Amino acid sequence: MKSVFILADKAWAGSSLLYKWQKSLGNYIAVAGQDNSVKIFDRHGHKWSELSLPGRCVGMDWDKDGDILAVIAAKSSSIYLWDASVNKTSQIESGMRDQMSFVLWSKTGPLLAVGTIKGNLLIYNQQTSRKIPVLGKHTKKITCGCWSVQNLLALGSDDNTLSISNHEGDTIRQTTLRGEPADITFSERKTNERSGQGENTVSLSVENKNLMLFNINDLENRIELTFQRHYGQIVSYRWYGDGYILIGFSHGYFVVISTHIKEIGEELHQARNHKDSLNSVAISTAVNKAASCGDNSIKIHELSELKDISNVITLDDETKGLDQLTWTDDGQLLAVSTQSGTLHVFLTKLPMLGGSFGTRLAYLTSLLEVTVSNQVEGESPVVIQVEVEPTFIAMGPFHVAVGMNNRAWFYALVDGEPGFNKLKDIEYLGTIASMSLNSDYAAALFEGKVQLHMIEGKDQDEKKQMKLFPEDERKGWIICHALTADFLYYGTDAGDVVCVLVEDWETVSSYSHAIGVRKVFPDLNGTRLVFIDDKNAGFLLSPTNATDSCFELPNFSPTITGVLWDNWHADRGVFVAYDDDKVYTYALHKSTIYGPRVVFVGSTALLFSQKPLLLHNGDLTCQTASGKTSEVALSTHSFLKRAGGTQKGPQPELGTQLAQALMLKRFHEACALCKSAGSNTDWAEVGKACLVHMEVELAIQVFRMSSNVGMVLSLQGIQGIEDMNLRAGHLAMFLGEYNLAQDLYLSSGCPIAALEMRRDLLQWDSALMLAKRLAEDQIPFISKEYAVHLEFIGDYVNALAHYEKGMIQDNGFQEHNDACKAGVARMSIRMGDIRRGAAQAIQHPSRILKKECGAILESMKQFSEAAQLYEKGQYYDKAASVYIRCKNWAKVGELLPHVSSPKIHLQYAKAKEADGKYKDAAQAYESAKDWDNVIRVLLEHLNSPEEAVRIVRETQSIDGAKMVARFFLGLNDYSSAIHFLVLSQCNDEAFQLAQQHGQMEVYADIIGPEATQEDYQSIALYFEGEKKHLLAGKFFQKCAQYTRSVSSADVSQALKHFLKCPNTDDNLAVEMAIETVGQARDSSMTNQLIDYLMGESDGMPKLTDGCLGARYFWTPSTCSVSTWLWSCTGRRLAPPSSSPEKSSVQVQTYPHKPQSPSHMVP
């Protein structure tokens, strides 16, 4: 807080002061000390008047309007009245014989209550000069009292009583107290039920210890509040808010209590504000602050948060301590008296006076001090000491104007010290409501008129220097005005917004609004302005095109008091509207595909008691109540801090910042956000915004970053278009805004683009309507395309109509006409006119059409017609298939040479077989390559087994072989049956058949090398059972060979059967036995064979000179039997003797371990 002045008088030295601020206005302060006078000072500390008294002043008070000061003095029964408006003092005789002790004006009327030291009361009506003396109101000195808003008077006296009287002085209620009362106050105490009675409670302190609360309707219904002893005595207390009481105690404590019935007795806040003593507390609801003084300091609290101390003032020179503390009604000034007899006045709240032009500010920094600054451009501030406390400040590019009432002072800003020159002061014809400046002119609004005049013009050119608007008073009463570099704007109560060109003072445009215009706020260039009407709605107006360019502002709060345009060069379309609590950001989108529009970007909270003065690049400069400025960063511009890397604390989401950047048309900042942490979705949003704002080149860059090749190519295709409506139409189409795109195309120089768009979108109804207006020659082509679409969705009636409309009587469009005729053919068939449709399809040269119509007829079960169309279209397979469905076998037979589908041949074959035409059926089955059915027909119906056998052998058909086998079985040709059973892989059946009919040898020959081990084993077992030892041994041997590892069991069986064979001339059994033993490599089997050959088992030697065995063993080309036997068993055969009598072979035995021979003896 800033010290405004200090009052000190030698007559006051060492004594406490009695002082009172003027009510309501606060322009004067009356001060009385120990001397017999009351001195009156203005709010700047200048002595204004002085009242001489017969004795020391004991009481004073201002009336409710602050016009009359009433003073009472010791040793006098008179009342002294000082009139502030005329600076005169009058004296009124009270008629009382005792001295005055108490004086108080009514809160609502011209009634003055005066009490005496003997308890008498006088009520004086200043308006009627009527005096009502009331003797004996109290028995002792009246010390305190208070008026209520209902004009009830509560008085406290040294006789320890409280009385409540009406405005006539009649006592209504009275009660006795337990001590001397002090500090009586009327207020409203909250109860559970709101009675609406207003001030229903009287409060007072008793003996400065307890606080008593009385119900004015029942004084016996009282509440007594006591406090902790260490708090000390009650010094003073104040009611505020919703029934709260702030109490100051002598030991420095600062306590808040509530009078609500549920909270009585509870301390809501308690703090020791001062170390030694507290002398006074004061509350100002105007600035929402509370203050306490004690020791030598003053502490200021915010009422909304009493824990926070917003300011501390220390008076180091006041060693005796402070005394009383009082605020003016408006909260601007705080007066503190001291024990040493001085009075300090501090500025706690300045009037919110300020203005701006461009980036330069002028604002009130003290009651008589104006500061000019330009923080954006870094200029040094200029402090101007003004002559009067101004009520308005106007800022221009080179001048500052301040003033009050009907007078204004002009100052020119210069480069040298002190930075300004006083130019002149001007008196106007009425009280100035507002003023605006530009480089040359000043415009003052007073009494419904605007006076425009030169600031530094010469007197001889006075006529050119000044002009009043409006020239015709019948055009309305001017409510508001603003001045830009080139234009004067003003709004009237009739709703007119008028633009005047300053250069020649002529009206250039006028916009008529439905109701009165209350405020206007043009931008710096004057090309756009925001105005607020009498219904508190906001509108943006472009005076150059006032008819089409007036937009109501969205989300416009009815509490908004002002508008500021952004002064940053890139944000000339951005402005904020503000009220006491918030700042609302708006952006004008001048060039979009939707046309000009205003969007609401967002809001930012304002701290208490701040007035915005300047907006530059998202930073709002505000004036505070302390006469300083503060910077507020708009939350709608948070992306600037993120892009610059300067944002501290929690950051909004990237999506929120990106949306804000796009709404403010900050595309480069939006791209920077996407590059730092954006996704493809974010890039897409930036690209979409660029399209909306018709920023084609930038959109190409954005979509290139997001790899949207299709969009890049599309945008590159429209880069060279200069027709803005045509370009906007293309962009709207890219965004899917097709109706908007059509409107833009139609308003462009190329309206046919709308038709092309509707055709591309397959929106044929719209395309036909546009074609009737724009290009009738395109109607047939659109009708054909529309018909294709209708045919696709099944609307055949309308499709037929549009196909017929699509016909062109011009041979140059043969292909188009053919397509339409094809459509007519298809739709005629769909609609049931089969004859017409089929005829047109047959006449049409297209094979595909015949196929399509055939398919339609087939789906309608019109098989005969469908088959004919298929045949005409050379779709023989389809034709034959449909002929089969309608049993037209004759046509099927005709088409068979052209049919390639085996299925068709198969169907035809089945039909011929059913008709008994087996030869034709066999041929058809053969064409269908259905060999099984061919074989079946040959065997069952044509009795051609030779052909069937041939086919089986050629095709190796298993099922066919089975059928042939069954056929031969029926003829009892078991050998052939077995052969074909084996061919059909039915070995088990063939074996059983061979076993049943003694054809096992045939089966064995047929089965050949492809038989399995089980097959050989089964055959061997069969021959074993039949005692056919040679065959049994042979197949046991094959069974052993099958596994490629000689099995001792199978070889043993084979050898056993070979040795059982009777001797024959060819000795085949012996040869096979020797071969078997050679394969087995088994010594026991070799010995068995040698024993057999030697005749040891049956006494009949088998190896004689002429026997096969001898020939076998003694062949010159092989090893001898003796060598072989020795290598296997250690036994050697002696060579046969030459004597015919001794034909036996002698065996010699040698001690030798048998070894496996390295090769087999053949």
mmCIF file of N, CA and C in Angstrom, residues 545-588:
data_model
loop_
_atom_site.group_PDB
_atom_site.id
_atom_site.type_symbol
_atom_site.label_atom_id
_atom_site.label_comp_id
_atom_site.label_asym_id
_atom_site.label_seq_id
_atom_site.Cartn_x
_atom_site.Cartn_y
_atom_site.Cartn_z
ATOM 1 N N ASN A 545 -18.679 -3.704 -44.831
ATOM 2 C CA ASN A 545 -19.718 -4.563 -45.416
ATOM 3 C C ASN A 545 -20.741 -4.849 -44.334
ATOM 4 N N ALA A 546 -21.333 -3.779 -43.843
ATOM 5 C CA ALA A 546 -22.163 -3.885 -42.641
ATOM 6 C C ALA A 546 -23.393 -4.742 -42.846
ATOM 7 N N THR A 547 -23.881 -4.863 -44.077
ATOM 8 C CA THR A 547 -25.115 -5.610 -44.304
ATOM 9 C C THR A 547 -24.918 -7.103 -44.100
ATOM 10 N N ASP A 548 -23.783 -7.612 -44.594
ATOM 11 C CA ASP A 548 -23.574 -9.060 -44.587
ATOM 12 C C ASP A 548 -22.653 -9.540 -43.479
ATOM 13 N N SER A 549 -21.980 -8.638 -42.787
ATOM 14 C CA SER A 549 -20.901 -9.075 -41.896
ATOM 15 C C SER A 549 -21.140 -8.671 -40.454
ATOM 16 N N CYS A 550 -22.292 -8.966 -39.925
ATOM 17 C CA CYS A 550 -22.558 -8.757 -38.493
ATOM 18 C C CYS A 550 -22.836 -10.117 -37.879
ATOM 19 N N PHE A 551 -21.968 -10.536 -36.956
ATOM 20 C CA PHE A 551 -22.090 -11.861 -36.354
ATOM 21 C C PHE A 551 -22.312 -11.719 -34.855
ATOM 22 N N GLU A 552 -23.250 -12.489 -34.340
ATOM 23 C CA GLU A 552 -23.412 -12.523 -32.886
ATOM 24 C C GLU A 552 -22.318 -13.398 -32.295
ATOM 25 N N LEU A 553 -21.732 -12.928 -31.218
ATOM 26 C CA LEU A 553 -20.621 -13.644 -30.606
ATOM 27 C C LEU A 553 -21.153 -14.825 -29.793
ATOM 28 N N PRO A 554 -20.607 -16.011 -30.001
ATOM 29 C CA PRO A 554 -21.079 -17.173 -29.235
ATOM 30 C C PRO A 554 -20.567 -17.126 -27.793
ATOM 31 N N ASN A 555 -21.330 -17.751 -26.911
ATOM 32 C CA ASN A 555 -20.939 -17.867 -25.494
ATOM 33 C C ASN A 555 -20.580 -16.498 -24.893
ATOM 34 N N PHE A 556 -21.361 -15.499 -25.240
ATOM 35 C CA PHE A 556 -21.068 -14.149 -24.762
ATOM 36 C C PHE A 556 -21.765 -13.937 -23.420
ATOM 37 N N SER A 557 -20.959 -13.722 -22.376
ATOM 38 C CA SER A 557 -21.510 -13.587 -21.031
ATOM 39 C C SER A 557 -22.216 -12.240 -20.875
ATOM 40 N N PRO A 558 -23.359 -12.198 -20.216
ATOM 41 C CA PRO A 558 -24.064 -10.920 -20.019
ATOM 42 C C PRO A 558 -23.352 -9.979 -19.053
ATOM 43 N N THR A 559 -22.333 -10.479 -18.356
ATOM 44 C CA THR A 559 -21.613 -9.624 -17.395
ATOM 45 C C THR A 559 -20.397 -8.944 -18.004
ATOM 46 N N ILE A 560 -20.159 -9.145 -19.288
ATOM 47 C CA ILE A 560 -18.955 -8.602 -19.920
ATOM 48 C C ILE A 560 -19.015 -7.075 -19.939
ATOM 49 N N THR A 561 -17.891 -6.460 -19.571
ATOM 50 C CA THR A 561 -17.821 -4.997 -19.477
ATOM 51 C C THR A 561 -16.910 -4.384 -20.525
ATOM 52 N N GLY A 562 -16.024 -5.142 -21.151
ATOM 53 C CA GLY A 562 -15.107 -4.544 -22.109
ATOM 54 C C GLY A 562 -14.543 -5.561 -23.073
ATOM 55 N N VAL A 563 -13.912 -5.036 -24.138
ATOM 56 C CA VAL A 563 -13.308 -5.865 -25.184
ATOM 57 C C VAL A 563 -11.946 -5.271 -25.522
ATOM 58 N N LEU A 564 -10.952 -6.146 -25.729
ATOM 59 C CA LEU A 564 -9.618 -5.742 -26.169
ATOM 60 C C LEU A 564 -9.227 -6.543 -27.399
ATOM 61 N N TRP A 565 -8.687 -5.864 -28.405
ATOM 62 C CA TRP A 565 -8.167 -6.533 -29.597
ATOM 63 C C TRP A 565 -6.684 -6.814 -29.407
ATOM 64 N N ASP A 566 -6.243 -7.957 -29.916
ATOM 65 C CA ASP A 566 -4.828 -8.312 -29.826
ATOM 66 C C ASP A 566 -4.022 -7.411 -30.756
ATOM 67 N N ASN A 567 -2.934 -6.833 -30.222
ATOM 68 C CA ASN A 567 -2.106 -5.911 -30.990
ATOM 69 C C ASN A 567 -0.977 -6.607 -31.741
ATOM 70 N N TRP A 568 -0.825 -7.921 -31.548
ATOM 71 C CA TRP A 568 0.248 -8.611 -32.256
ATOM 72 C C TRP A 568 -0.127 -8.728 -33.726
ATOM 73 N N HIS A 569 0.853 -8.539 -34.588
ATOM 74 C CA HIS A 569 0.570 -8.411 -36.018
ATOM 75 C C HIS A 569 -0.093 -9.662 -36.583
ATOM 76 N N ALA A 570 0.236 -10.844 -36.055
ATOM 77 C CA ALA A 570 -0.329 -12.083 -36.600
ATOM 78 C C ALA A 570 -1.674 -12.429 -35.993
ATOM 79 N N ASP A 571 -2.090 -11.702 -34.991
ATOM 80 C CA ASP A 571 -3.352 -12.005 -34.300
ATOM 81 C C ASP A 571 -4.329 -10.844 -34.386
ATOM 82 N N ARG A 572 -4.357 -10.166 -35.508
ATOM 83 C CA ARG A 572 -5.245 -9.015 -35.623
ATOM 84 C C ARG A 572 -6.724 -9.417 -35.604
ATOM 85 N N GLY A 573 -7.019 -10.656 -35.845
ATOM 86 C CA GLY A 573 -8.406 -11.109 -35.784
ATOM 87 C C GLY A 573 -8.791 -11.710 -34.450
ATOM 88 N N VAL A 574 -7.926 -11.602 -33.449
ATOM 89 C CA VAL A 574 -8.184 -12.185 -32.125
ATOM 90 C C VAL A 574 -8.523 -11.067 -31.149
ATOM 91 N N PHE A 575 -9.541 -11.296 -30.328
ATOM 92 C CA PHE A 575 -9.898 -10.312 -29.311
ATOM 93 C C PHE A 575 -10.428 -11.036 -28.084
ATOM 94 N N VAL A 576 -10.430 -10.327 -26.976
ATOM 95 C CA VAL A 576 -10.940 -10.891 -25.727
ATOM 96 C C VAL A 576 -12.043 -9.990 -25.191
ATOM 97 N N ALA A 577 -13.011 -10.606 -24.572
ATOM 98 C CA ALA A 577 -14.045 -9.889 -23.827
ATOM 99 C C ALA A 577 -13.868 -10.267 -22.362
ATOM 100 N N TYR A 578 -14.053 -9.307 -21.465
ATOM 101 C CA TYR A 578 -13.763 -9.583 -20.063
ATOM 102 C C TYR A 578 -14.861 -9.034 -19.157
ATOM 103 N N ASP A 579 -14.972 -9.683 -18.026
ATOM 104 C CA ASP A 579 -15.803 -9.180 -16.933
ATOM 105 C C ASP A 579 -14.936 -9.175 -15.682
ATOM 106 N N ASP A 580 -15.550 -9.181 -14.508
ATOM 107 C CA ASP A 580 -14.764 -9.092 -13.283
ATOM 108 C C ASP A 580 -14.010 -10.379 -12.961
ATOM 109 N N ASP A 581 -14.463 -11.503 -13.523
ATOM 110 C CA ASP A 581 -13.914 -12.793 -13.116
ATOM 111 C C ASP A 581 -13.124 -13.506 -14.205
ATOM 112 N N LYS A 582 -13.495 -13.304 -15.455
ATOM 113 C CA LYS A 582 -12.893 -14.101 -16.521
ATOM 114 C C LYS A 582 -12.602 -13.251 -17.746
ATOM 115 N N VAL A 583 -11.715 -13.807 -18.567
ATOM 116 C CA VAL A 583 -11.420 -13.244 -19.883
ATOM 117 C C VAL A 583 -11.805 -14.304 -20.918
ATOM 118 N N TYR A 584 -12.587 -13.905 -21.896
ATOM 119 C CA TYR A 584 -13.097 -14.824 -22.912
ATOM 120 C C TYR A 584 -12.423 -14.506 -24.249
ATOM 121 N N THR A 585 -11.775 -15.502 -24.832
ATOM 122 C CA THR A 585 -11.011 -15.299 -26.059
ATOM 123 C C THR A 585 -11.848 -15.693 -27.274
ATOM 124 N N TYR A 586 -11.847 -14.810 -28.274
ATOM 125 C CA TYR A 586 -12.553 -15.049 -29.525
ATOM 126 C C TYR A 586 -11.580 -14.868 -30.689
ATOM 127 N N ALA A 587 -11.902 -15.518 -31.802
ATOM 128 C CA ALA A 587 -11.084 -15.377 -33.007
ATOM 129 C C ALA A 587 -12.000 -15.198 -34.207
ATOM 130 N N LEU A 588 -11.660 -14.261 -35.045
ATOM 131 C CA LEU A 588 -12.385 -14.034 -36.291
ATOM 132 C C LEU A 588 -11.706 -14.839 -37.388
#
